[in-house]
C-alpha positions as a Markdown table, in Angstrom:
| # | Residue | x | y | z |
|---|---|---|---|---|
| 1 | Met | 77.8 | 47.9 | 61.4 |
| 2 | Ser | 78.8 | 49.4 | 64.7 |
| 3 | Arg | 76.8 | 52.3 | 66.3 |
| 4 | Asp | 79.8 | 54.6 | 65.8 |
| 5 | Ala | 80.1 | 53.7 | 62.1 |
| 6 | Asp | 76.3 | 54.2 | 61.7 |
| 7 | Asn | 76.6 | 57.6 | 63.4 |
| 8 | Leu | 79.2 | 58.7 | 60.9 |
| 9 | Thr | 77.4 | 57.4 | 57.7 |
| 10 | Pro | 76.8 | 60.6 | 55.8 |
| 11 | Arg | 73.3 | 61.7 | 54.9 |
| 12 | Val | 71.8 | 64.0 | 52.3 |
| 13 | Phe | 68.8 | 66.0 | 53.8 |
| 14 | Phe | 66.7 | 67.4 | 51.0 |
| 15 | Phe | 64.0 | 70.0 | 51.6 |
| 16 | Arg | 61.3 | 71.2 | 49.3 |
| 17 | His | 60.4 | 74.8 | 49.6 |
| 18 | Gly | 57.1 | 75.8 | 51.1 |
| 19 | Glu | 53.9 | 76.7 | 49.3 |
| 20 | Thr | 53.8 | 79.4 | 46.6 |
| 21 | Glu | 50.7 | 80.9 | 44.9 |
| 22 | Trp | 51.6 | 79.1 | 41.7 |
| 23 | Ala | 52.0 | 75.8 | 43.5 |
| 24 | Lys | 48.6 | 76.3 | 45.1 |
| 25 | Leu | 47.1 | 76.7 | 41.6 |
| 26 | Gly | 49.0 | 73.7 | 40.1 |
| 27 | Arg | 51.0 | 76.0 | 37.8 |
| 28 | Gln | 54.3 | 74.6 | 36.6 |
| 29 | Thr | 57.0 | 76.8 | 38.1 |
| 30 | Gly | 60.5 | 76.4 | 36.8 |
| 31 | Val | 62.6 | 79.6 | 36.3 |
| 32 | Thr | 59.9 | 82.1 | 37.4 |
| 33 | Asp | 60.7 | 83.6 | 40.8 |
| 34 | Val | 57.5 | 83.2 | 42.9 |
| 35 | Pro | 57.9 | 83.9 | 46.7 |
| 36 | Leu | 56.5 | 81.8 | 49.5 |
| 37 | Thr | 53.1 | 82.5 | 50.8 |
| 38 | Glu | 52.6 | 83.1 | 54.5 |
| 39 | His | 51.3 | 79.5 | 54.7 |
| 40 | Gly | 54.5 | 78.4 | 52.9 |
| 41 | Ile | 56.6 | 79.9 | 55.6 |
| 42 | Glu | 54.4 | 78.3 | 58.3 |
| 43 | Gln | 54.9 | 74.9 | 56.6 |
| 44 | Val | 58.7 | 75.2 | 57.0 |
| 45 | Thr | 58.7 | 76.6 | 60.5 |
| 46 | Pro | 57.9 | 73.4 | 62.4 |
| 47 | Thr | 60.6 | 71.5 | 60.6 |
| 48 | Ala | 63.1 | 74.1 | 61.6 |
| 49 | Thr | 61.9 | 74.1 | 65.2 |
| 50 | His | 61.9 | 70.3 | 65.7 |
| 51 | Leu | 64.5 | 68.9 | 63.3 |
| 52 | Val | 67.2 | 71.5 | 62.7 |
| 53 | Gly | 69.7 | 72.7 | 65.2 |
| 54 | Thr | 72.5 | 71.7 | 67.5 |
| 55 | Gly | 71.9 | 68.1 | 68.7 |
| 56 | Lys | 68.9 | 67.6 | 66.5 |
| 57 | Leu | 68.5 | 65.4 | 63.4 |
| 58 | Val | 69.9 | 68.1 | 61.0 |
| 59 | Asp | 72.8 | 69.4 | 63.1 |
| 60 | Pro | 74.7 | 72.3 | 61.5 |
| 61 | Glu | 77.8 | 71.0 | 63.2 |
| 62 | Arg | 77.6 | 67.8 | 61.1 |
| 63 | Val | 76.8 | 69.6 | 57.8 |
| 64 | Val | 79.7 | 70.3 | 55.5 |
| 65 | Arg | 77.9 | 71.7 | 52.5 |
| 66 | Val | 74.5 | 73.3 | 51.7 |
| 67 | Phe | 73.3 | 73.4 | 48.0 |
| 68 | Val | 70.4 | 75.7 | 47.3 |
| 69 | Ser | 68.5 | 76.6 | 44.2 |
| 70 | Pro | 68.9 | 80.1 | 42.9 |
| 71 | Arg | 65.1 | 80.7 | 43.1 |
| 72 | Glu | 63.8 | 83.0 | 45.7 |
| 73 | Arg | 61.4 | 80.4 | 47.2 |
| 74 | Ala | 64.2 | 78.0 | 47.9 |
| 75 | Gln | 66.4 | 80.7 | 49.4 |
| 76 | Gln | 63.5 | 81.9 | 51.6 |
| 77 | Thr | 63.2 | 78.3 | 52.8 |
| 78 | Leu | 66.9 | 78.3 | 53.6 |
| 79 | Gln | 66.5 | 81.4 | 55.8 |
| 80 | Cys | 63.6 | 79.7 | 57.6 |
| 81 | Leu | 65.5 | 76.5 | 58.3 |
| 82 | Phe | 68.9 | 77.9 | 59.0 |
| 83 | Pro | 69.2 | 81.4 | 60.6 |
| 84 | Glu | 72.4 | 83.0 | 59.2 |
| 85 | Glu | 74.1 | 82.8 | 62.6 |
| 86 | Asp | 73.7 | 79.0 | 62.7 |
| 87 | Leu | 75.6 | 78.4 | 59.4 |
| 88 | Pro | 79.3 | 78.0 | 59.4 |
| 89 | Ile | 81.0 | 80.8 | 57.5 |
| 90 | Tyr | 83.8 | 79.5 | 55.3 |
| 91 | Pro | 84.3 | 79.7 | 51.5 |
| 92 | Gly | 82.2 | 77.2 | 49.6 |
| 93 | Phe | 80.0 | 76.0 | 52.5 |
| 94 | Leu | 76.9 | 77.6 | 51.0 |
| 95 | Arg | 76.5 | 76.9 | 47.2 |
| 96 | Ile | 73.8 | 78.6 | 45.2 |
| 97 | Thr | 73.7 | 76.4 | 42.1 |
| 98 | Asp | 71.6 | 75.7 | 39.0 |
| 99 | Gly | 72.5 | 72.0 | 39.6 |
| 100 | Ile | 69.5 | 71.8 | 42.0 |
| 101 | Ala | 67.2 | 74.4 | 40.2 |
| 102 | Glu | 63.7 | 73.2 | 39.3 |
| 103 | Trp | 63.2 | 71.5 | 35.9 |
| 104 | Asp | 63.0 | 74.1 | 33.2 |
| 105 | Tyr | 59.5 | 73.9 | 31.9 |
| 106 | Gly | 60.2 | 76.1 | 28.8 |
| 107 | Asp | 57.1 | 76.7 | 26.8 |
| 108 | Tyr | 55.0 | 75.1 | 29.5 |
| 109 | Glu | 56.0 | 77.6 | 32.3 |
| 110 | Gly | 53.0 | 78.8 | 34.2 |
| 111 | Leu | 50.7 | 76.2 | 32.7 |
| 112 | Thr | 49.0 | 73.4 | 34.6 |
| 113 | Ala | 49.7 | 69.8 | 33.6 |
| 114 | Ala | 46.3 | 69.6 | 32.0 |
| 115 | Glu | 46.9 | 72.7 | 29.9 |
| 116 | Thr | 50.3 | 71.4 | 28.8 |
| 117 | Lys | 48.7 | 68.2 | 27.6 |
| 118 | Ala | 46.0 | 70.0 | 25.7 |
| 119 | Leu | 48.6 | 72.4 | 24.1 |
| 120 | Arg | 50.7 | 69.5 | 23.0 |
| 121 | Lys | 47.7 | 67.8 | 21.4 |
| 122 | Glu | 47.1 | 71.1 | 19.5 |
| 123 | Trp | 50.7 | 70.8 | 18.2 |
| 124 | Gly | 50.0 | 67.3 | 17.0 |
| 125 | Leu | 52.1 | 65.6 | 19.7 |
| 126 | Asp | 51.4 | 62.6 | 21.9 |
| 127 | Ala | 49.1 | 60.8 | 19.5 |
| 128 | Glu | 50.1 | 57.4 | 20.9 |
| 129 | Gln | 50.6 | 58.2 | 24.6 |
| 130 | Glu | 49.9 | 61.0 | 27.0 |
| 131 | Trp | 52.7 | 63.5 | 27.8 |
| 132 | Ser | 55.0 | 62.8 | 30.7 |
| 133 | Val | 57.5 | 65.4 | 31.8 |
| 134 | Trp | 59.7 | 62.6 | 33.0 |
| 135 | Arg | 60.0 | 61.0 | 29.6 |
| 136 | Asp | 59.2 | 63.8 | 27.1 |
| 137 | Gly | 60.7 | 66.8 | 28.9 |
| 138 | Cys | 59.6 | 70.3 | 27.9 |
| 139 | Glu | 59.6 | 72.1 | 24.5 |
| 140 | Gly | 61.9 | 75.1 | 24.9 |
| 141 | Gly | 63.0 | 73.8 | 28.3 |
| 142 | Glu | 64.9 | 70.8 | 29.5 |
| 143 | Ser | 64.8 | 67.2 | 28.3 |
| 144 | Met | 65.1 | 64.1 | 30.6 |
| 145 | Gln | 68.7 | 63.7 | 29.3 |
| 146 | Gln | 69.7 | 67.3 | 30.2 |
| 147 | Val | 68.2 | 66.9 | 33.7 |
| 148 | Thr | 69.9 | 63.6 | 34.2 |
| 149 | Arg | 73.3 | 65.0 | 33.2 |
| 150 | Arg | 73.1 | 68.0 | 35.7 |
| 151 | Leu | 71.9 | 65.8 | 38.5 |
| 152 | Asp | 74.5 | 63.2 | 38.0 |
| 153 | Arg | 77.2 | 65.9 | 38.1 |
| 154 | Leu | 75.9 | 67.2 | 41.4 |
| 155 | Ile | 75.6 | 63.6 | 42.8 |
| 156 | Ser | 79.2 | 62.9 | 41.8 |
| 157 | Glu | 80.3 | 66.1 | 43.6 |
| 158 | Ile | 78.3 | 65.2 | 46.7 |
| 159 | Gln | 79.7 | 61.6 | 46.8 |
| 160 | Asp | 83.2 | 62.9 | 46.5 |
| 161 | Ile | 82.7 | 65.1 | 49.5 |
| 162 | Gln | 81.1 | 62.4 | 51.5 |
| 163 | Trp | 83.6 | 59.7 | 50.6 |
| 164 | Ala | 86.3 | 62.0 | 52.0 |
| 165 | Gly | 84.3 | 62.3 | 55.2 |
| 166 | Met | 84.0 | 58.5 | 55.4 |
| 167 | Glu | 87.8 | 58.1 | 54.9 |
| 168 | Ala | 88.5 | 60.7 | 57.6 |
| 169 | Glu | 85.8 | 59.3 | 59.9 |
| 170 | Arg | 84.2 | 62.7 | 60.4 |
| 171 | Pro | 80.6 | 63.8 | 59.8 |
| 172 | Ala | 79.8 | 64.9 | 56.3 |
| 173 | Asp | 76.1 | 65.6 | 56.0 |
| 174 | Ile | 74.8 | 67.5 | 53.0 |
| 175 | Val | 71.7 | 69.7 | 52.7 |
| 176 | Leu | 69.7 | 70.4 | 49.5 |
| 177 | Leu | 67.1 | 73.1 | 49.3 |
| 178 | Ser | 65.1 | 72.9 | 46.1 |
| 179 | His | 61.9 | 72.0 | 44.4 |
| 180 | Gly | 59.3 | 69.2 | 44.1 |
| 181 | Leu | 59.9 | 67.8 | 40.6 |
| 182 | Ile | 63.7 | 68.1 | 40.5 |
| 183 | Leu | 64.1 | 66.6 | 44.0 |
| 184 | Arg | 62.1 | 63.5 | 43.0 |
| 185 | Ala | 64.3 | 63.2 | 39.9 |
| 186 | Phe | 67.3 | 63.6 | 42.2 |
| 187 | Val | 66.1 | 60.6 | 44.4 |
| 188 | Lys | 65.8 | 58.5 | 41.3 |
| 189 | Arg | 69.3 | 59.3 | 40.1 |
| 190 | Trp | 70.7 | 58.8 | 43.6 |
| 191 | Leu | 69.4 | 55.2 | 43.4 |
| 192 | Ser | 70.7 | 54.9 | 39.8 |
| 193 | Phe | 67.2 | 54.7 | 38.4 |
| 194 | Pro | 66.4 | 56.5 | 35.1 |
| 195 | Val | 64.5 | 59.7 | 35.5 |
| 196 | Asp | 61.5 | 58.4 | 33.6 |
| 197 | Met | 61.2 | 55.2 | 35.8 |
| 198 | Gln | 57.7 | 54.7 | 37.2 |
| 199 | Leu | 58.4 | 55.4 | 40.8 |
| 200 | Ser | 55.7 | 57.3 | 42.8 |
| 201 | Ile | 57.3 | 59.7 | 45.2 |
| 202 | Met | 55.3 | 62.1 | 47.4 |
| 203 | Leu | 57.1 | 65.3 | 48.5 |
| 204 | Ala | 54.7 | 67.9 | 50.0 |
| 205 | Pro | 55.6 | 71.6 | 50.1 |
| 206 | Gly | 57.9 | 72.2 | 53.1 |
| 207 | Ala | 58.7 | 68.4 | 53.4 |
| 208 | Met | 62.1 | 66.8 | 54.1 |
| 209 | Gly | 63.6 | 63.5 | 52.9 |
| 210 | Ile | 66.8 | 61.7 | 53.7 |
| 211 | Leu | 69.3 | 59.8 | 51.5 |
| 212 | Thr | 72.3 | 57.9 | 52.7 |
| 213 | Tyr | 74.5 | 54.8 | 52.1 |
| 214 | Lys | 74.0 | 51.2 | 53.0 |
| 215 | Asn | 76.8 | 49.7 | 55.0 |
| 216 | Asn | 78.6 | 53.0 | 55.2 |
| 217 | Asn | 79.7 | 52.3 | 51.6 |
| 218 | Ile | 79.9 | 55.1 | 49.1 |
| 219 | Asp | 79.1 | 52.6 | 46.3 |
| 220 | Glu | 75.7 | 51.7 | 48.0 |
| 221 | Pro | 73.5 | 54.8 | 47.9 |
| 222 | Ala | 70.3 | 54.3 | 49.7 |
| 223 | Ile | 67.1 | 56.0 | 50.8 |
| 224 | His | 66.2 | 56.3 | 54.5 |
| 225 | Val | 62.6 | 55.0 | 54.8 |
| 226 | Gly | 62.5 | 54.8 | 58.6 |
| 227 | Leu | 64.2 | 56.6 | 61.5 |
| 228 | Thr | 64.8 | 56.1 | 65.2 |
| 229 | Phe | 65.2 | 59.1 | 67.4 |
| 230 | Pro | 67.3 | 59.4 | 70.5 |
């Protein structure tokens, strides 16, 4: 692939929001609006300083769409990363969408994983194997199948946008601002893996990851595992 083609291969930059009080305690946080802690804001700031801005890795001039979860903690992270004056203003550029909201924990909202497993045992569940949110989903919340459907819809929309960018030979980067569990599920679906596939992915609060395409081909979604910097 030529250097010019490589420079025009679209990317999806995904950011996990910074720390919250519930995240510090290991409490499952789906629909509850919990703001960032001061430390959570500090976690995002270096990324904004070093990686986001004109001529940097995440260049607003190359970004054609930003998808952000409706939760306060994700929108605070957006404000830390992209000051309002740095974002292009045109209809549809910034999308607040449930498509990238955190997994709905339902009856397990606010519980730790250990508390959830204990509760399910009390209900007579999981006699043969331990609960896994990836496989079993959440009572009163979302199943693996529901999460898969909404992520696949979003991925299809993103790939339509980026295919158009490839055809027109213009930058078409996408930014996602979201949550730890759903972003790891997003990575699996981007690679066409089932959500419950055993694939260990680490994504710390305030961290960023990158998805792209092999050979500048919309039919070859890939994950960026190494970068070179100018």
